[in-house]
């Protein structure tokens, strides 16, 4: 630890505790997380490839889905490699700059995914409520603008939150009771007044969560109202099936976020925070491709053909 002269003291290195208080489960956890991370990369890359090679999937819904898969790969790759490293090595250190970079990217990708799910809800609203105007309403230009908007907003929010952390002084303990640079874990090490940073986080988090959930809720209220009016059972089933995967992904994603919001900031709750963060950053990126592929005939058929073609080419 080094101290700079002047008003501000700062640490140059943080130590990530991870799950070090449970040494007997370190190796099993490493194997589990490595397997999950491998499945995450293969599953999400598979979705991107399948959407790209099948012309039938060149629609707004699959355009957004491929970006969701890209985001899952990104934010899983920000946390998981470091988590795997600290599970098998004695060196659990991360530089101050490295910690802030990790926080910036995880924050940017999570906020972007939050609004990507909201955009996908709007897409389902247009598809179910205005099917005849769907291709006109969800034009390529609008889809590109919506995607660019989610990435831009995620970056702006993350930059603001990272700046609020950089403005704080860090002296005394440099031990982070987490496996990554999570906001509350970093904030707990500050030796200056965290009021500005906490208020910034509260405003941005509340605004983003409220806005994204409002868009999703409004979209699904109109979808449910439209489904109820459908005369045929076939139309009802088709409308429900087109939304079921998305609803499942939204429920898991926002359910974990709300759980993390509700957990009190105390030492006794750190294990729950770690477990919830593991589920959020490691498990959700693996679940999304499974949720969307298992419920989607076009994705399953294209994946099956792709695997069959690869196997035939290797056997020849």
PDB file of C-alpha atoms in Angstrom:
ATOM      1  CA  UNK A   1       0.000   0.000   0.000  1.00  0.00           C
ATOM      2  CA  UNK A   2       1.304   3.416  -0.923  1.00  0.00           C
ATOM      3  CA  UNK A   3       0.211   6.825   0.314  1.00  0.00           C
ATOM      4  CA  UNK A   4       0.255   9.879  -1.933  1.00  0.00           C
ATOM      5  CA  UNK A   5       1.208  13.206  -0.450  1.00  0.00           C
ATOM      6  CA  UNK A   6      -1.494  15.822  -0.070  1.00  0.00           C
ATOM      7  CA  UNK A   7      -5.141  15.586   0.843  1.00  0.00           C
ATOM      8  CA  UNK A   8      -5.817  12.288  -0.840  1.00  0.00           C
ATOM      9  CA  UNK A   9      -4.478   8.930   0.290  1.00  0.00           C
ATOM     10  CA  UNK A  10      -4.819   6.023  -2.084  1.00  0.00           C
ATOM     11  CA  UNK A  11      -4.095   2.326  -2.273  1.00  0.00           C
ATOM     12  CA  UNK A  12      -2.359   0.970  -5.359  1.00  0.00           C
ATOM     13  CA  UNK A  13      -3.546  -2.618  -4.931  1.00  0.00           C
ATOM     14  CA  UNK A  14      -6.676  -4.345  -3.657  1.00  0.00           C
ATOM     15  CA  UNK A  15      -6.861  -7.894  -2.283  1.00  0.00           C
ATOM     16  CA  UNK A  16      -9.928  -9.894  -3.320  1.00  0.00           C
ATOM     17  CA  UNK A  17     -11.059 -12.294  -0.582  1.00  0.00           C
ATOM     18  CA  UNK A  18     -13.408 -14.226  -2.867  1.00  0.00           C
ATOM     19  CA  UNK A  19     -14.427 -17.470  -1.145  1.00  0.00           C
ATOM     20  CA  UNK A  20     -11.122 -17.831   0.747  1.00  0.00           C
ATOM     21  CA  UNK A  21     -12.986 -18.371   4.047  1.00  0.00           C
ATOM     22  CA  UNK A  22     -14.160 -21.718   2.577  1.00  0.00           C
ATOM     23  CA  UNK A  23     -10.857 -23.331   1.442  1.00  0.00           C
ATOM     24  CA  UNK A  24     -12.337 -26.844   1.138  1.00  0.00           C
ATOM     25  CA  UNK A  25     -14.733 -25.749  -1.644  1.00  0.00           C
ATOM     26  CA  UNK A  26     -12.238 -23.725  -3.713  1.00  0.00           C
ATOM     27  CA  UNK A  27     -11.417 -26.498  -6.216  1.00  0.00           C
ATOM     28  CA  UNK A  28     -15.021 -27.744  -6.634  1.00  0.00           C
ATOM     29  CA  UNK A  29     -16.122 -24.124  -7.187  1.00  0.00           C
ATOM     30  CA  UNK A  30     -13.331 -23.646  -9.744  1.00  0.00           C
ATOM     31  CA  UNK A  31     -14.508 -26.702 -11.731  1.00  0.00           C
ATOM     32  CA  UNK A  32     -18.167 -25.641 -11.541  1.00  0.00           C
ATOM     33  CA  UNK A  33     -17.479 -22.040 -12.621  1.00  0.00           C
ATOM     34  CA  UNK A  34     -15.094 -23.169 -15.389  1.00  0.00           C
ATOM     35  CA  UNK A  35     -17.776 -25.510 -16.754  1.00  0.00           C
ATOM     36  CA  UNK A  36     -20.450 -22.799 -16.530  1.00  0.00           C
ATOM     37  CA  UNK A  37     -18.173 -20.238 -18.215  1.00  0.00           C
ATOM     38  CA  UNK A  38     -17.360 -22.677 -21.041  1.00  0.00           C
ATOM     39  CA  UNK A  39     -21.075 -23.387 -21.574  1.00  0.00           C
ATOM     40  CA  UNK A  40     -21.733 -19.609 -21.503  1.00  0.00           C
ATOM     41  CA  UNK A  41     -19.155 -18.903 -24.234  1.00  0.00           C
ATOM     42  CA  UNK A  42     -20.223 -21.851 -26.422  1.00  0.00           C
ATOM     43  CA  UNK A  43     -23.959 -21.190 -25.953  1.00  0.00           C
ATOM     44  CA  UNK A  44     -23.864 -17.457 -26.618  1.00  0.00           C
ATOM     45  CA  UNK A  45     -21.389 -17.710 -29.508  1.00  0.00           C
ATOM     46  CA  UNK A  46     -23.661 -20.449 -30.879  1.00  0.00           C
ATOM     47  CA  UNK A  47     -26.672 -18.101 -30.770  1.00  0.00           C
ATOM     48  CA  UNK A  48     -24.713 -15.379 -32.611  1.00  0.00           C
ATOM     49  CA  UNK A  49     -23.499 -17.821 -35.295  1.00  0.00           C
ATOM     50  CA  UNK A  50     -26.947 -19.428 -35.732  1.00  0.00           C
ATOM     51  CA  UNK A  51     -28.631 -16.017 -36.150  1.00  0.00           C
ATOM     52  CA  UNK A  52     -25.975 -14.964 -38.638  1.00  0.00           C
ATOM     53  CA  UNK A  53     -26.116 -18.054 -40.921  1.00  0.00           C
ATOM     54  CA  UNK A  54     -29.903 -18.572 -41.049  1.00  0.00           C
ATOM     55  CA  UNK A  55     -31.701 -15.997 -43.274  1.00  0.00           C
ATOM     56  CA  UNK A  56     -34.996 -16.866 -41.527  1.00  0.00           C
ATOM     57  CA  UNK A  57     -33.535 -15.400 -38.337  1.00  0.00           C
ATOM     58  CA  UNK A  58     -32.618 -12.042 -39.885  1.00  0.00           C
ATOM     59  CA  UNK A  59     -35.442 -10.318 -38.029  1.00  0.00           C
ATOM     60  CA  UNK A  60     -35.452  -7.619 -35.315  1.00  0.00           C
ATOM     61  CA  UNK A  61     -36.096 -10.155 -32.542  1.00  0.00           C
ATOM     62  CA  UNK A  62     -33.007 -12.202 -33.406  1.00  0.00           C
ATOM     63  CA  UNK A  63     -30.955  -9.066 -34.071  1.00  0.00           C
ATOM     64  CA  UNK A  64     -31.609  -8.024 -30.462  1.00  0.00           C
ATOM     65  CA  UNK A  65     -31.070 -11.591 -29.236  1.00  0.00           C
ATOM     66  CA  UNK A  66     -27.604 -11.734 -30.840  1.00  0.00           C
ATOM     67  CA  UNK A  67     -26.689  -8.486 -29.055  1.00  0.00           C
ATOM     68  CA  UNK A  68     -28.021  -9.928 -25.782  1.00  0.00           C
ATOM     69  CA  UNK A  69     -25.721 -12.932 -26.305  1.00  0.00           C
ATOM     70  CA  UNK A  70     -22.789 -10.604 -27.032  1.00  0.00           C
ATOM     71  CA  UNK A  71     -23.477  -8.709 -23.785  1.00  0.00           C
ATOM     72  CA  UNK A  72     -23.706 -11.988 -21.845  1.00  0.00           C
ATOM     73  CA  UNK A  73     -20.278 -13.001 -23.162  1.00  0.00           C
ATOM     74  CA  UNK A  74     -18.853  -9.581 -22.281  1.00  0.00           C
ATOM     75  CA  UNK A  75     -20.053  -9.173 -18.723  1.00  0.00           C
ATOM     76  CA  UNK A  76     -19.406 -12.810 -17.868  1.00  0.00           C
ATOM     77  CA  UNK A  77     -15.842 -12.391 -19.192  1.00  0.00           C
ATOM     78  CA  UNK A  78     -15.256  -9.303 -17.022  1.00  0.00           C
ATOM     79  CA  UNK A  79     -15.767 -11.175 -13.728  1.00  0.00           C
ATOM     80  CA  UNK A  80     -15.349 -14.929 -14.318  1.00  0.00           C
ATOM     81  CA  UNK A  81     -11.652 -15.170 -15.392  1.00  0.00           C
ATOM     82  CA  UNK A  82     -10.556 -13.240 -12.278  1.00  0.00           C
ATOM     83  CA  UNK A  83     -12.872 -15.365 -10.123  1.00  0.00           C
ATOM     84  CA  UNK A  84     -11.302 -18.545 -11.546  1.00  0.00           C
ATOM     85  CA  UNK A  85      -7.814 -17.135 -10.973  1.00  0.00           C
ATOM     86  CA  UNK A  86      -8.318 -16.298  -7.282  1.00  0.00           C
ATOM     87  CA  UNK A  87      -9.839 -19.738  -6.651  1.00  0.00           C
ATOM     88  CA  UNK A  88      -6.623 -21.561  -7.645  1.00  0.00           C
ATOM     89  CA  UNK A  89      -3.798 -19.102  -6.891  1.00  0.00           C
ATOM     90  CA  UNK A  90      -2.471 -17.572  -3.693  1.00  0.00           C
ATOM     91  CA  UNK A  91      -2.153 -14.145  -5.338  1.00  0.00           C
ATOM     92  CA  UNK A  92      -5.585 -12.502  -5.010  1.00  0.00           C
ATOM     93  CA  UNK A  93      -4.435  -8.984  -5.785  1.00  0.00           C
ATOM     94  CA  UNK A  94      -5.836  -6.597  -8.373  1.00  0.00           C
ATOM     95  CA  UNK A  95      -4.415  -3.154  -9.116  1.00  0.00           C
ATOM     96  CA  UNK A  96      -6.440  -0.045  -8.277  1.00  0.00           C
ATOM     97  CA  UNK A  97      -6.696   0.847 -11.993  1.00  0.00           C
ATOM     98  CA  UNK A  98      -7.565  -2.738 -12.886  1.00  0.00           C
ATOM     99  CA  UNK A  99     -10.310  -2.722 -10.260  1.00  0.00           C
ATOM    100  CA  UNK A 100     -11.839   0.498 -11.618  1.00  0.00           C
ATOM    101  CA  UNK A 101     -11.641  -0.799 -15.205  1.00  0.00           C
ATOM    102  CA  UNK A 102     -13.378  -4.022 -14.137  1.00  0.00           C
ATOM    103  CA  UNK A 103     -16.098  -2.028 -12.354  1.00  0.00           C
ATOM    104  CA  UNK A 104     -16.592   0.257 -15.367  1.00  0.00           C
ATOM    105  CA  UNK A 105     -17.090  -2.618 -17.825  1.00  0.00           C
ATOM    106  CA  UNK A 106     -19.313  -4.777 -15.616  1.00  0.00           C
ATOM    107  CA  UNK A 107     -21.480  -1.746 -14.848  1.00  0.00           C
ATOM    108  CA  UNK A 108     -21.669  -0.705 -18.525  1.00  0.00           C
ATOM    109  CA  UNK A 109     -22.600  -4.203 -19.744  1.00  0.00           C
ATOM    110  CA  UNK A 110     -25.210  -4.804 -17.019  1.00  0.00           C
ATOM    111  CA  UNK A 111     -26.981  -1.471 -17.627  1.00  0.00           C
ATOM    112  CA  UNK A 112     -26.843  -2.051 -21.392  1.00  0.00           C
ATOM    113  CA  UNK A 113     -28.375  -5.525 -20.959  1.00  0.00           C
ATOM    114  CA  UNK A 114     -31.061  -4.075 -18.687  1.00  0.00           C
ATOM    115  CA  UNK A 115     -32.222  -1.769 -21.487  1.00  0.00           C
ATOM    116  CA  UNK A 116     -31.644  -4.395 -24.192  1.00  0.00           C
ATOM    117  CA  UNK A 117     -34.260  -6.540 -22.413  1.00  0.00           C
ATOM    118  CA  UNK A 118     -36.570  -3.500 -22.368  1.00  0.00           C
ATOM    119  CA  UNK A 119     -36.010  -2.985 -26.121  1.00  0.00           C
ATOM    120  CA  UNK A 120     -36.806  -6.674 -26.678  1.00  0.00           C
ATOM    121  CA  UNK A 121     -40.057  -6.214 -24.714  1.00  0.00           C
ATOM    122  CA  UNK A 122     -40.995  -3.308 -27.009  1.00  0.00           C
ATOM    123  CA  UNK A 123     -40.150  -5.503 -30.012  1.00  0.00           C
ATOM    124  CA  UNK A 124     -42.510  -8.232 -28.733  1.00  0.00           C
ATOM    125  CA  UNK A 125     -45.203  -5.590 -28.150  1.00  0.00           C
ATOM    126  CA  UNK A 126     -44.999  -4.464 -31.797  1.00  0.00           C
ATOM    127  CA  UNK A 127     -44.893  -8.092 -33.050  1.00  0.00           C
ATOM    128  CA  UNK A 128     -47.989  -9.165 -31.095  1.00  0.00           C
ATOM    129  CA  UNK A 129     -50.065  -5.954 -31.157  1.00  0.00           C
ATOM    130  CA  UNK A 130     -49.230  -4.768 -34.704  1.00  0.00           C
ATOM    131  CA  UNK A 131     -48.136  -7.876 -36.637  1.00  0.00           C
ATOM    132  CA  UNK A 132     -49.029  -6.465 -40.071  1.00  0.00           C
ATOM    133  CA  UNK A 133     -46.925  -3.337 -39.505  1.00  0.00           C
ATOM    134  CA  UNK A 134     -44.091  -5.156 -37.702  1.00  0.00           C
ATOM    135  CA  UNK A 135     -41.483  -5.038 -40.476  1.00  0.00           C
ATOM    136  CA  UNK A 136     -42.280  -1.382 -41.189  1.00  0.00           C
ATOM    137  CA  UNK A 137     -42.388  -0.280 -37.533  1.00  0.00           C
ATOM    138  CA  UNK A 138     -39.224  -2.181 -36.562  1.00  0.00           C
ATOM    139  CA  UNK A 139     -37.062  -1.005 -39.451  1.00  0.00           C
ATOM    140  CA  UNK A 140     -33.334  -1.763 -39.643  1.00  0.00           C
ATOM    141  CA  UNK A 141     -32.553   1.886 -38.914  1.00  0.00           C
ATOM    142  CA  UNK A 142     -34.749   1.948 -35.780  1.00  0.00           C
ATOM    143  CA  UNK A 143     -33.275  -1.360 -34.540  1.00  0.00           C
ATOM    144  CA  UNK A 144     -29.727  -0.039 -35.011  1.00  0.00           C
ATOM    145  CA  UNK A 145     -30.617   3.205 -33.199  1.00  0.00           C
ATOM    146  CA  UNK A 146     -32.210   1.331 -30.284  1.00  0.00           C
ATOM    147  CA  UNK A 147     -29.146  -0.908 -29.901  1.00  0.00           C
ATOM    148  CA  UNK A 148     -26.725   2.033 -30.202  1.00  0.00           C
ATOM    149  CA  UNK A 149     -28.798   3.925 -27.620  1.00  0.00           C
ATOM    150  CA  UNK A 150     -28.587   1.091 -25.065  1.00  0.00           C
ATOM    151  CA  UNK A 151     -24.787   0.809 -25.436  1.00  0.00           C
ATOM    152  CA  UNK A 152     -24.336   4.589 -25.233  1.00  0.00           C
ATOM    153  CA  UNK A 153     -26.535   4.949 -22.162  1.00  0.00           C
ATOM    154  CA  UNK A 154     -24.801   2.018 -20.447  1.00  0.00           C
ATOM    155  CA  UNK A 155     -21.418   3.659 -21.093  1.00  0.00           C
ATOM    156  CA  UNK A 156     -22.538   7.089 -19.821  1.00  0.00           C
ATOM    157  CA  UNK A 157     -24.022   5.685 -16.604  1.00  0.00           C
ATOM    158  CA  UNK A 158     -20.982   3.504 -15.955  1.00  0.00           C
ATOM    159  CA  UNK A 159     -18.589   6.391 -16.599  1.00  0.00           C
ATOM    160  CA  UNK A 160     -20.509   8.551 -14.108  1.00  0.00           C
ATOM    161  CA  UNK A 161     -20.491   5.852 -11.407  1.00  0.00           C
ATOM    162  CA  UNK A 162     -16.806   5.068 -11.958  1.00  0.00           C
ATOM    163  CA  UNK A 163     -15.948   8.782 -11.713  1.00  0.00           C
ATOM    164  CA  UNK A 164     -17.871   9.001  -8.411  1.00  0.00           C
ATOM    165  CA  UNK A 165     -15.707   6.172  -7.013  1.00  0.00           C
ATOM    166  CA  UNK A 166     -12.475   7.693  -8.332  1.00  0.00           C
ATOM    167  CA  UNK A 167     -13.270  10.929  -6.469  1.00  0.00           C
ATOM    168  CA  UNK A 168     -13.111   9.090  -3.133  1.00  0.00           C
ATOM    169  CA  UNK A 169      -9.989   8.565  -1.000  1.00  0.00           C
ATOM    170  CA  UNK A 170      -8.887   5.010  -0.197  1.00  0.00           C
ATOM    171  CA  UNK A 171      -6.674   4.582   2.867  1.00  0.00           C
ATOM    172  CA  UNK A 172      -6.467   1.962   5.567  1.00  0.00           C
ATOM    173  CA  UNK A 173      -7.697  -1.508   4.571  1.00  0.00           C
ATOM    174  CA  UNK A 174      -7.286  -2.615   0.958  1.00  0.00           C
ATOM    175  CA  UNK A 175      -9.111  -5.941   1.373  1.00  0.00           C
ATOM    176  CA  UNK A 176     -12.255  -6.308  -0.750  1.00  0.00           C
ATOM    177  CA  UNK A 177     -14.641  -8.865   0.738  1.00  0.00           C
ATOM    178  CA  UNK A 178     -15.765 -10.037  -2.695  1.00  0.00           C
ATOM    179  CA  UNK A 179     -14.473 -11.912  -5.747  1.00  0.00           C
ATOM    180  CA  UNK A 180     -14.619  -8.799  -7.923  1.00  0.00           C
ATOM    181  CA  UNK A 181     -14.802  -5.022  -7.829  1.00  0.00           C
ATOM    182  CA  UNK A 182     -18.456  -4.660  -6.885  1.00  0.00           C
ATOM    183  CA  UNK A 183     -19.751  -1.172  -5.991  1.00  0.00           C
ATOM    184  CA  UNK A 184     -20.633  -1.615  -2.299  1.00  0.00           C
ATOM    185  CA  UNK A 185     -17.442  -3.628  -1.670  1.00  0.00           C
ATOM    186  CA  UNK A 186     -15.268  -0.812  -3.098  1.00  0.00           C
ATOM    187  CA  UNK A 187     -17.268   1.881  -1.299  1.00  0.00           C
ATOM    188  CA  UNK A 188     -16.774   0.140   2.060  1.00  0.00           C
ATOM    189  CA  UNK A 189     -12.996   0.789   1.757  1.00  0.00           C
ATOM    190  CA  UNK A 190     -13.337   4.539   1.286  1.00  0.00           C
ATOM    191  CA  UNK A 191     -12.057   6.794   4.074  1.00  0.00           C
ATOM    192  CA  UNK A 192     -13.742   9.945   2.708  1.00  0.00           C
ATOM    193  CA  UNK A 193     -17.387  11.024   2.701  1.00  0.00           C
ATOM    194  CA  UNK A 194     -19.194   8.693   0.265  1.00  0.00           C
ATOM    195  CA  UNK A 195     -22.415  10.785   0.142  1.00  0.00           C
ATOM    196  CA  UNK A 196     -21.965  12.038  -3.467  1.00  0.00           C
ATOM    197  CA  UNK A 197     -21.088   8.588  -4.755  1.00  0.00           C
ATOM    198  CA  UNK A 198     -23.962   6.932  -2.888  1.00  0.00           C
ATOM    199  CA  UNK A 199     -26.478   9.506  -4.141  1.00  0.00           C
ATOM    200  CA  UNK A 200     -25.162   9.166  -7.703  1.00  0.00           C
ATOM    201  CA  UNK A 201     -25.514   5.385  -7.503  1.00  0.00           C
ATOM    202  CA  UNK A 202     -28.985   5.630  -5.949  1.00  0.00           C
ATOM    203  CA  UNK A 203     -30.283   8.048  -8.613  1.00  0.00           C
ATOM    204  CA  UNK A 204     -28.788   6.134 -11.569  1.00  0.00           C
ATOM    205  CA  UNK A 205     -29.809   2.696 -10.235  1.00  0.00           C
ATOM    206  CA  UNK A 206     -33.362   3.740  -9.359  1.00  0.00           C
ATOM    207  CA  UNK A 207     -33.855   5.593 -12.647  1.00  0.00           C
ATOM    208  CA  UNK A 208     -32.536   2.707 -14.762  1.00  0.00           C
ATOM    209  CA  UNK A 209     -34.430   0.001 -12.908  1.00  0.00           C
ATOM    210  CA  UNK A 210     -37.689   2.008 -12.879  1.00  0.00           C
ATOM    211  CA  UNK A 211     -37.456   3.012 -16.569  1.00  0.00           C
ATOM    212  CA  UNK A 212     -36.550  -0.443 -17.868  1.00  0.00           C
ATOM    213  CA  UNK A 213     -39.248  -2.152 -15.771  1.00  0.00           C
ATOM    214  CA  UNK A 214     -41.812   0.484 -16.799  1.00  0.00           C
ATOM    215  CA  UNK A 215     -41.101  -0.145 -20.502  1.00  0.00           C
ATOM    216  CA  UNK A 216     -41.330  -3.914 -19.944  1.00  0.00           C
ATOM    217  CA  UNK A 217     -44.501  -3.659 -17.848  1.00  0.00           C
ATOM    218  CA  UNK A 218     -46.254  -1.312 -20.302  1.00  0.00           C
ATOM    219  CA  UNK A 219     -45.297  -3.550 -23.249  1.00  0.00           C
ATOM    220  CA  UNK A 220     -46.632  -6.692 -21.563  1.00  0.00           C
ATOM    221  CA  UNK A 221     -49.860  -5.017 -20.396  1.00  0.00           C
ATOM    222  CA  UNK A 222     -50.640  -4.235 -24.045  1.00  0.00           C
ATOM    223  CA  UNK A 223     -49.505  -7.736 -25.091  1.00  0.00           C
ATOM    224  CA  UNK A 224     -51.780  -9.432 -22.518  1.00  0.00           C
ATOM    225  CA  UNK A 225     -54.691  -7.181 -23.532  1.00  0.00           C
ATOM    226  CA  UNK A 226     -54.155  -8.144 -27.192  1.00  0.00           C
ATOM    227  CA  UNK A 227     -53.807 -11.869 -26.401  1.00  0.00           C
ATOM    228  CA  UNK A 228     -57.079 -11.879 -24.416  1.00  0.00           C
ATOM    229  CA  UNK A 229     -58.905 -10.454 -27.462  1.00  0.00           C
ATOM    230  CA  UNK A 230     -57.552 -13.165 -29.799  1.00  0.00           C
ATOM    231  CA  UNK A 231     -60.400 -15.426 -30.960  1.00  0.00           C
ATOM    232  CA  UNK A 232     -58.367 -18.518 -31.920  1.00  0.00           C
ATOM    233  CA  UNK A 233     -56.482 -20.797 -29.541  1.00  0.00           C
ATOM    234  CA  UNK A 234     -53.699 -21.120 -32.138  1.00  0.00           C
ATOM    235  CA  UNK A 235     -53.103 -17.367 -32.184  1.00  0.00           C
ATOM    236  CA  UNK A 236     -53.149 -17.302 -28.399  1.00  0.00           C
ATOM    237  CA  UNK A 237     -50.554 -20.083 -28.165  1.00  0.00           C
ATOM    238  CA  UNK A 238     -48.304 -18.465 -30.790  1.00  0.00           C
ATOM    239  CA  UNK A 239     -48.455 -15.076 -29.051  1.00  0.00           C
ATOM    240  CA  UNK A 240     -47.649 -16.649 -25.686  1.00  0.00           C
ATOM    241  CA  UNK A 241     -44.759 -18.760 -27.041  1.00  0.00           C
ATOM    242  CA  UNK A 242     -43.142 -15.719 -28.685  1.00  0.00           C
ATOM    243  CA  UNK A 243     -43.017 -13.940 -25.298  1.00  0.00           C
ATOM    244  CA  UNK A 244     -42.388 -16.813 -22.860  1.00  0.00           C
ATOM    245  CA  UNK A 245     -38.586 -16.964 -23.319  1.00  0.00           C
ATOM    246  CA  UNK A 246     -38.221 -13.214 -22.939  1.00  0.00           C
ATOM    247  CA  UNK A 247     -40.412 -13.148 -19.818  1.00  0.00           C
ATOM    248  CA  UNK A 248     -38.309 -15.919 -18.258  1.00  0.00           C
ATOM    249  CA  UNK A 249     -35.052 -14.010 -18.946  1.00  0.00           C
ATOM    250  CA  UNK A 250     -36.517 -10.753 -17.563  1.00  0.00           C
ATOM    251  CA  UNK A 251     -37.794 -12.443 -14.396  1.00  0.00           C
ATOM    252  CA  UNK A 252     -34.389 -13.984 -13.594  1.00  0.00           C
ATOM    253  CA  UNK A 253     -32.377 -10.847 -14.475  1.00  0.00           C
ATOM    254  CA  UNK A 254     -34.486  -8.301 -12.589  1.00  0.00           C
ATOM    255  CA  UNK A 255     -35.245 -10.747  -9.763  1.00  0.00           C
ATOM    256  CA  UNK A 256     -31.533 -10.993  -8.894  1.00  0.00           C
ATOM    257  CA  UNK A 257     -31.059  -7.192  -9.215  1.00  0.00           C
ATOM    258  CA  UNK A 258     -33.972  -6.534  -6.844  1.00  0.00           C
ATOM    259  CA  UNK A 259     -32.591  -9.155  -4.431  1.00  0.00           C
ATOM    260  CA  UNK A 260     -29.231  -7.341  -4.382  1.00  0.00           C
ATOM    261  CA  UNK A 261     -31.067  -4.041  -3.781  1.00  0.00           C
ATOM    262  CA  UNK A 262     -32.927  -5.499  -0.794  1.00  0.00           C
ATOM    263  CA  UNK A 263     -29.911  -7.094   0.923  1.00  0.00           C
ATOM    264  CA  UNK A 264     -28.813  -4.927   3.900  1.00  0.00           C
ATOM    265  CA  UNK A 265     -25.240  -3.627   3.735  1.00  0.00           C
ATOM    266  CA  UNK A 266     -23.833  -5.545   6.707  1.00  0.00           C
ATOM    267  CA  UNK A 267     -21.028  -8.038   7.299  1.00  0.00           C
ATOM    268  CA  UNK A 268     -23.511 -10.853   7.915  1.00  0.00           C
ATOM    269  CA  UNK A 269     -25.034 -10.383   4.448  1.00  0.00           C
ATOM    270  CA  UNK A 270     -21.770 -10.424   2.443  1.00  0.00           C
ATOM    271  CA  UNK A 271     -22.058 -14.165   1.690  1.00  0.00           C
ATOM    272  CA  UNK A 272     -25.561 -13.646   0.261  1.00  0.00           C
ATOM    273  CA  UNK A 273     -24.257 -10.719  -1.826  1.00  0.00           C
ATOM    274  CA  UNK A 274     -21.433 -12.911  -3.172  1.00  0.00           C
ATOM    275  CA  UNK A 275     -23.785 -15.797  -4.026  1.00  0.00           C
ATOM    276  CA  UNK A 276     -26.302 -13.459  -5.696  1.00  0.00           C
ATOM    277  CA  UNK A 277     -23.490 -11.757  -7.657  1.00  0.00           C
ATOM    278  CA  UNK A 278     -22.156 -15.160  -8.773  1.00  0.00           C
ATOM    279  CA  UNK A 279     -25.630 -16.090  -9.991  1.00  0.00           C
ATOM    280  CA  UNK A 280     -25.966 -12.722 -11.725  1.00  0.00           C
ATOM    281  CA  UNK A 281     -22.551 -12.588 -13.418  1.00  0.00           C
ATOM    282  CA  UNK A 282     -21.823 -16.289 -13.981  1.00  0.00           C
ATOM    283  CA  UNK A 283     -25.136 -18.191 -14.156  1.00  0.00           C
ATOM    284  CA  UNK A 284     -27.466 -15.761 -16.006  1.00  0.00           C
ATOM    285  CA  UNK A 285     -25.178 -15.469 -19.083  1.00  0.00           C
ATOM    286  CA  UNK A 286     -25.284 -19.291 -19.306  1.00  0.00           C
ATOM    287  CA  UNK A 287     -29.072 -19.497 -18.819  1.00  0.00           C
ATOM    288  CA  UNK A 288     -30.065 -16.963 -21.497  1.00  0.00           C
ATOM    289  CA  UNK A 289     -28.976 -19.028 -24.558  1.00  0.00           C
ATOM    290  CA  UNK A 290     -30.583 -22.133 -22.993  1.00  0.00           C
ATOM    291  CA  UNK A 291     -33.851 -20.250 -22.343  1.00  0.00           C
ATOM    292  CA  UNK A 292     -34.039 -18.869 -25.883  1.00  0.00           C
ATOM    293  CA  UNK A 293     -32.770 -21.925 -27.789  1.00  0.00           C
ATOM    294  CA  UNK A 294     -34.776 -24.591 -25.949  1.00  0.00           C
ATOM    295  CA  UNK A 295     -38.047 -22.757 -26.618  1.00  0.00           C
ATOM    296  CA  UNK A 296     -37.281 -21.797 -30.213  1.00  0.00           C
ATOM    297  CA  UNK A 297     -37.762 -24.238 -33.106  1.00  0.00           C
ATOM    298  CA  UNK A 298     -35.866 -22.150 -35.694  1.00  0.00           C
ATOM    299  CA  UNK A 299     -32.810 -21.794 -33.441  1.00  0.00           C
ATOM    300  CA  UNK A 300     -32.832 -25.517 -32.559  1.00  0.00           C
ATOM    301  CA  UNK A 301     -33.215 -26.581 -36.214  1.00  0.00           C
ATOM    302  CA  UNK A 302     -30.372 -24.311 -37.392  1.00  0.00           C
ATOM    303  CA  UNK A 303     -28.110 -25.465 -34.552  1.00  0.00           C
ATOM    304  CA  UNK A 304     -28.898 -29.106 -35.349  1.00  0.00           C
ATOM    305  CA  UNK A 305     -28.076 -28.599 -39.045  1.00  0.00           C
ATOM    306  CA  UNK A 306     -24.859 -26.758 -38.169  1.00  0.00           C
ATOM    307  CA  UNK A 307     -23.686 -29.548 -35.828  1.00  0.00           C
ATOM    308  CA  UNK A 308     -24.693 -32.210 -38.373  1.00  0.00           C
ATOM    309  CA  UNK A 309     -22.739 -30.408 -41.155  1.00  0.00           C
ATOM    310  CA  UNK A 310     -19.652 -30.078 -38.928  1.00  0.00           C
ATOM    311  CA  UNK A 311     -19.780 -33.756 -37.949  1.00  0.00           C
ATOM    312  CA  UNK A 312     -20.123 -34.832 -41.593  1.00  0.00           C
ATOM    313  CA  UNK A 313     -17.177 -32.631 -42.662  1.00  0.00           C
ATOM    314  CA  UNK A 314     -14.976 -34.146 -39.908  1.00  0.00           C
ATOM    315  CA  UNK A 315     -15.970 -37.722 -40.760  1.00  0.00           C
ATOM    316  CA  UNK A 316     -15.105 -37.326 -44.457  1.00  0.00           C
TER     317      UNK A 316
END
